[in-house]
Coordinates of C-alpha atoms in Angstrom, one line a residue:
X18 CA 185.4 23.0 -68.1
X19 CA 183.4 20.5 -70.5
X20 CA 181.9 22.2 -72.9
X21 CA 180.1 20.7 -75.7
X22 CA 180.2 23.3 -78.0
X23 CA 183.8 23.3 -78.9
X24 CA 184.5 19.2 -78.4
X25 CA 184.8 16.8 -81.1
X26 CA 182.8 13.7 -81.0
X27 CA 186.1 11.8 -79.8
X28 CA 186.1 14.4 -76.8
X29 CA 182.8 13.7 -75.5
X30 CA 183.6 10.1 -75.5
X31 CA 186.8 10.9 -73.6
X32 CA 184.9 12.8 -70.8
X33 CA 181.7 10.9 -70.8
X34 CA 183.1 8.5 -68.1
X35 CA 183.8 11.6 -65.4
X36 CA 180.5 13.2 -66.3
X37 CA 178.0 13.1 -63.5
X38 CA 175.5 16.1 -64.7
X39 CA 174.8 18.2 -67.8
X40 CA 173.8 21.4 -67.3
X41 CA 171.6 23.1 -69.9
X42 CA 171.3 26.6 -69.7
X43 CA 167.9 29.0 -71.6
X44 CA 166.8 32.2 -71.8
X45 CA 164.7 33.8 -74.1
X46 CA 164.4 36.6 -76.8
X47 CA 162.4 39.6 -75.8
X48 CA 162.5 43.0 -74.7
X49 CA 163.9 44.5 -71.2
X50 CA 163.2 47.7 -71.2
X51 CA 164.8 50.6 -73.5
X52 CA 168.3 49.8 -71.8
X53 CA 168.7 46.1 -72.1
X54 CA 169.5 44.2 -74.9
X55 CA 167.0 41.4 -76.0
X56 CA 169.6 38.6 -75.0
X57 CA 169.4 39.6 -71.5
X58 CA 168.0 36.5 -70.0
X59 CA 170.0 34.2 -72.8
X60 CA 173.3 35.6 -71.6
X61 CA 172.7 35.8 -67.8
X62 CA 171.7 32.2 -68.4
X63 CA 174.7 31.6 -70.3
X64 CA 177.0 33.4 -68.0
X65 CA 175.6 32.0 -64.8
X66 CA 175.8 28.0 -66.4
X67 CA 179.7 28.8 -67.6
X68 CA 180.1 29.8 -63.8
X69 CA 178.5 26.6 -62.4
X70 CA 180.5 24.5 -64.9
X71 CA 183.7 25.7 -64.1
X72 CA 183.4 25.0 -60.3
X73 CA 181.7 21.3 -61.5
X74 CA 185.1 20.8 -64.0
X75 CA 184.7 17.4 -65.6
X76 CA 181.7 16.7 -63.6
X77 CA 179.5 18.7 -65.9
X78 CA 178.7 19.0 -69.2
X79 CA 177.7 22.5 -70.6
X80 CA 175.6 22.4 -73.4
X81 CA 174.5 24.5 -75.5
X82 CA 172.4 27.5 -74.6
X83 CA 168.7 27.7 -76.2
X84 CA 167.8 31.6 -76.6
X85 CA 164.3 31.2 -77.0
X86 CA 161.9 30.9 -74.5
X87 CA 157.9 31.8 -73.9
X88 CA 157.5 35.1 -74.5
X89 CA 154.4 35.9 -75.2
X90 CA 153.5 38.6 -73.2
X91 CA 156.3 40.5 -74.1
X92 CA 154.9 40.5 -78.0
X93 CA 153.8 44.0 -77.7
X94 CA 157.1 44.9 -77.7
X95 CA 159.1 45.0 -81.0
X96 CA 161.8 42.3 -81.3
X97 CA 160.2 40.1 -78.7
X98 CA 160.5 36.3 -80.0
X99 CA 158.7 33.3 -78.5
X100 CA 158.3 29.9 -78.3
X101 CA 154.3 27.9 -77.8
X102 CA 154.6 26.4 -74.4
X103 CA 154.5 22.9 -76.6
X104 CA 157.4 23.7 -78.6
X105 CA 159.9 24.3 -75.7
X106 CA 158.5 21.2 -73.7
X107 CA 159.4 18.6 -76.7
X108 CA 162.6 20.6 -77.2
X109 CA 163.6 19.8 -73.8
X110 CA 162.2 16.5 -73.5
X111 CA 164.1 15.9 -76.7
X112 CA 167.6 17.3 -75.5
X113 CA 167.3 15.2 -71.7
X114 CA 166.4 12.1 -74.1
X115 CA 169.7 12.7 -76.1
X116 CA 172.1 12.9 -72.8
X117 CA 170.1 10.0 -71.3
X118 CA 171.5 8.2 -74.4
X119 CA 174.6 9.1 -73.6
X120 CA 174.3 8.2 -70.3
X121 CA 174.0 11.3 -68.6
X122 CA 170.6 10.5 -66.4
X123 CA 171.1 13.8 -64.3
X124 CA 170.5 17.5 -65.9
X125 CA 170.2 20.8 -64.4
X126 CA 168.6 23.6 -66.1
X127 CA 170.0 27.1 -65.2
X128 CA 167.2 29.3 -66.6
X129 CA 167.3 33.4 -66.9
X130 CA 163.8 34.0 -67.7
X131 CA 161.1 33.2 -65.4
X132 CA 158.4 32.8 -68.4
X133 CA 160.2 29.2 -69.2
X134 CA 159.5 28.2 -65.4
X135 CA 156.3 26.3 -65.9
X136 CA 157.4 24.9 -69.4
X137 CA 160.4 23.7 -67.7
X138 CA 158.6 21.9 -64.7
X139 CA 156.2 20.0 -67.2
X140 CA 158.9 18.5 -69.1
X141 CA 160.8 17.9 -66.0
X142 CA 158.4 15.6 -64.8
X143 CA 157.4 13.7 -68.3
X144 CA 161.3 13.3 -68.6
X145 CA 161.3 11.9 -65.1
X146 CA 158.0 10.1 -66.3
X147 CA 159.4 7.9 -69.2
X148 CA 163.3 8.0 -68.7
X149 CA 163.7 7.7 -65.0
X150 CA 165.9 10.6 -65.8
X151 CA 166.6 13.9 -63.1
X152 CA 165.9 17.1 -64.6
X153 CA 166.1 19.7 -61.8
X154 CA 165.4 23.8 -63.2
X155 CA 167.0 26.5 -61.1
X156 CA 165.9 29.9 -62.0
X157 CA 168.7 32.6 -60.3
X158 CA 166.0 34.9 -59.5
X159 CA 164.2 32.5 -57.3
X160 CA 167.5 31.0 -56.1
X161 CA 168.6 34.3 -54.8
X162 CA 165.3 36.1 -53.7
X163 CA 166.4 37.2 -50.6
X164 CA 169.4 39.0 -51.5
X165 CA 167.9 40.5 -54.3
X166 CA 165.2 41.8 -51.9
X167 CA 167.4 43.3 -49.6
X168 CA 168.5 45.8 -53.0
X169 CA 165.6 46.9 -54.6
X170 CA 163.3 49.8 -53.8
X171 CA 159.7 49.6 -52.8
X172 CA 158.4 49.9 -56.2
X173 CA 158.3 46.0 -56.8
X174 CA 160.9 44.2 -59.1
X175 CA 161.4 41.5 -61.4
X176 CA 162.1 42.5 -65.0
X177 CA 165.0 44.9 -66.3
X178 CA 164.3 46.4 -62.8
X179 CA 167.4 47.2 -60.4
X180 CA 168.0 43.8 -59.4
X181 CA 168.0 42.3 -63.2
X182 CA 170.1 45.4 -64.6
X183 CA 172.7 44.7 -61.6
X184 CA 173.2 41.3 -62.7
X185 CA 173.5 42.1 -66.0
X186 CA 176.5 44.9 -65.4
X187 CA 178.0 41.9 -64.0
X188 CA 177.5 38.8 -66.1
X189 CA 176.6 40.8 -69.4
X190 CA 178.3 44.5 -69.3
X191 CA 177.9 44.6 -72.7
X192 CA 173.8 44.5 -73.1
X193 CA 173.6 47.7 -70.8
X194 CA 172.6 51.1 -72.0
X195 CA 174.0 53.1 -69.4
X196 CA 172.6 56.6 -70.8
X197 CA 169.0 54.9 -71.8
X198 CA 168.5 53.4 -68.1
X199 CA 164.9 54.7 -67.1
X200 CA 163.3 55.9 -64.0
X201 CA 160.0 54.0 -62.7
X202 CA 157.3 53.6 -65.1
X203 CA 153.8 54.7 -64.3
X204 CA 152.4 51.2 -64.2
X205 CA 148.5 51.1 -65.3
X206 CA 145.9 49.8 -62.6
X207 CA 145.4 46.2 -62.3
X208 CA 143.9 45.8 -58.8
X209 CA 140.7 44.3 -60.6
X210 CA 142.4 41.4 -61.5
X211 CA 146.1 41.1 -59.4
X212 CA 145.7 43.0 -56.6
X213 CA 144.5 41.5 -52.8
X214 CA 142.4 40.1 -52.0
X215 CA 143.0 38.1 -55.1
X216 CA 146.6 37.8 -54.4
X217 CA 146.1 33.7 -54.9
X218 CA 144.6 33.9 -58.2
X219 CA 146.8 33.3 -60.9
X220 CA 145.8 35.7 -64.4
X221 CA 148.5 35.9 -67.4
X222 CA 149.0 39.7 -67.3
X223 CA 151.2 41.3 -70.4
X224 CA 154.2 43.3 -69.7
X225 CA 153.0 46.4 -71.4
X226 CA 149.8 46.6 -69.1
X227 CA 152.5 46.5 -65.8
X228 CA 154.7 48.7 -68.1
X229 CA 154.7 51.6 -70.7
X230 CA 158.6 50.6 -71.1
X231 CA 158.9 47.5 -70.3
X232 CA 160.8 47.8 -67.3
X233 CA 159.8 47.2 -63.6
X234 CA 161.1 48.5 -60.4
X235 CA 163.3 51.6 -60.5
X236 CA 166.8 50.5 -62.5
X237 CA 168.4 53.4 -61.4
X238 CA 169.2 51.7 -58.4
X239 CA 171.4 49.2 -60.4
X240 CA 175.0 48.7 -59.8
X241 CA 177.6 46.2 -60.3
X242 CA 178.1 45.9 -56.6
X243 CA 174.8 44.8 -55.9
X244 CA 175.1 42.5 -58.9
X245 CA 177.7 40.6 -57.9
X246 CA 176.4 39.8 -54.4
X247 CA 173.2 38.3 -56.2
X248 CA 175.4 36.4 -58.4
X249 CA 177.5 34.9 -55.7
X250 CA 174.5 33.6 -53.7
X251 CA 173.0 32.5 -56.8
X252 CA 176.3 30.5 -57.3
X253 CA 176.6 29.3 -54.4
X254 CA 173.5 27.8 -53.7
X255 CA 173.3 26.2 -57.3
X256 CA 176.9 24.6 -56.3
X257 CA 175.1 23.1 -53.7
X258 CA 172.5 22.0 -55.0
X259 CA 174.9 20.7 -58.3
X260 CA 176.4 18.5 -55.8
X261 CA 173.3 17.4 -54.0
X262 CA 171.6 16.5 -57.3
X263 CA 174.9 13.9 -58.5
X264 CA 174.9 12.3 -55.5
X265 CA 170.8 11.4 -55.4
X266 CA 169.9 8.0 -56.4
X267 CA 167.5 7.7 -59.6
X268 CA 165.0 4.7 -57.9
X269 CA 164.1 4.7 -61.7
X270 CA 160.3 2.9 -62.5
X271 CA 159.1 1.4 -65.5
X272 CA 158.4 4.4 -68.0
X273 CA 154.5 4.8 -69.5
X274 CA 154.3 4.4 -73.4

């Protein structure tokens, strides 16, 4: 595995010639609940890129992983860190520049917080925009929605809820809290603004006004077995999509300035 954090400059010039993708994975800083560490989506970012890299070999470049992400509505929360939707686009605009430098015109963002998805589409397409660069996002959540589905209860899921805790025993053992893992919240009532019939409106709700705790779902219901079933089809399907992605052709245009 390439890995840019522990090459010399003289290594990257070695490997830049069987590089075909760089893969750039983010997360964020914020709460999950009073049995998740704050890196949660960082590392489960980080561990799910080290994954994809290894099966790529010297067909990928991992870079480095950016811990911050938006994180606003988390803010209620003590520790919570967050970037302005502004910030993280020019910092990834700014990173897919760098590799385009070097000649790396194809970049796959592996992303473990679903905050950064919109962020990551914008700059996506201004990098496409003025580089004629690919920068594709893949967040495992969405990747793997149907597994994950088949685990959780019917309480709904999505943050340090069964299906995010049984990743984590897997990819991140060591940000679990096994004696602080909570039962469901009592989650306050939002049908004036997110419930049906309004179900296509889009309203930025906080986490502490779906959550006293911060935690969704019922994470009792975690366990590693379930975890590493959603990791695998998250693999999986970002391997094939890895592949897809090296092997589509750039038809770059003229850029806008």
């Amino acid at each position: 595995m390439l890995e840019l954090t522990s090459m010399t400059w003289p290594d990257v010039r070695a490997a830049l010639p069987s590089v075909k993708l760089a893969i750039v994975p983010i997360g964020s800083t914020e709460q999950h609940g009073p049995h998740l560490s704050l890196e949660t989506d960082a590392a489960v970012a980080r561990g799910l890129a080290r994954r994809l890299a290894t099966e790529l070999g010297d067909q990928a470049l991992l870079c480095p992983l950016m811990p911050y992400g938006l994180s606003e509505h988390h803010l209620a929360f003590p520790g919570s860190l967050t970037l302005r939707p502004a910030t993280l686009i020019a910092l990834l605009k700014d990173i897919a520049e760098s590799l385009v430098h070097w000649g790396i015109p194809r970049i796959l963002v592996v992303n473990g917080h679903g905050g950064n998805t919109d962020a990551v589409r914008l700059a996506s397409r201004e990098v496409r925009r003025d580089t004629g660069a690919l920068m594709a996002h893949m967040m495992w959540s969405d990747v793997a929605r149907d597994e994950a589905s088949k685990h959780v209860g019917d309480l709904g899921w999505g943050h340090a809820c069964e299906a995010e805790t049984s990743v984590v025993m897997v990819v991140n053992p060591g940000g679990l809290r096994a004696d602080q893992v909570p039962g469901p919240a009592p989650a306050p009532e939002l049908q004036p603004l997110a419930g049906p019939p309004f179900t296509g409106v889009d309203v930025p709700i906080r986490l502490d006004e779906w959550s006293p705790n911060g935690a969704l779902g019922d994470p009792r219901l975690a366990n590693p077995a379930t975890g590493e079933k959603i990791v695998e089809v998250a693999l999986s399907r970002a391997l094939d999509f890895a592949h897809r992605l090296i092997g589509y052709p750039l038809n770059p245009v003229a850029p806008l300035r």
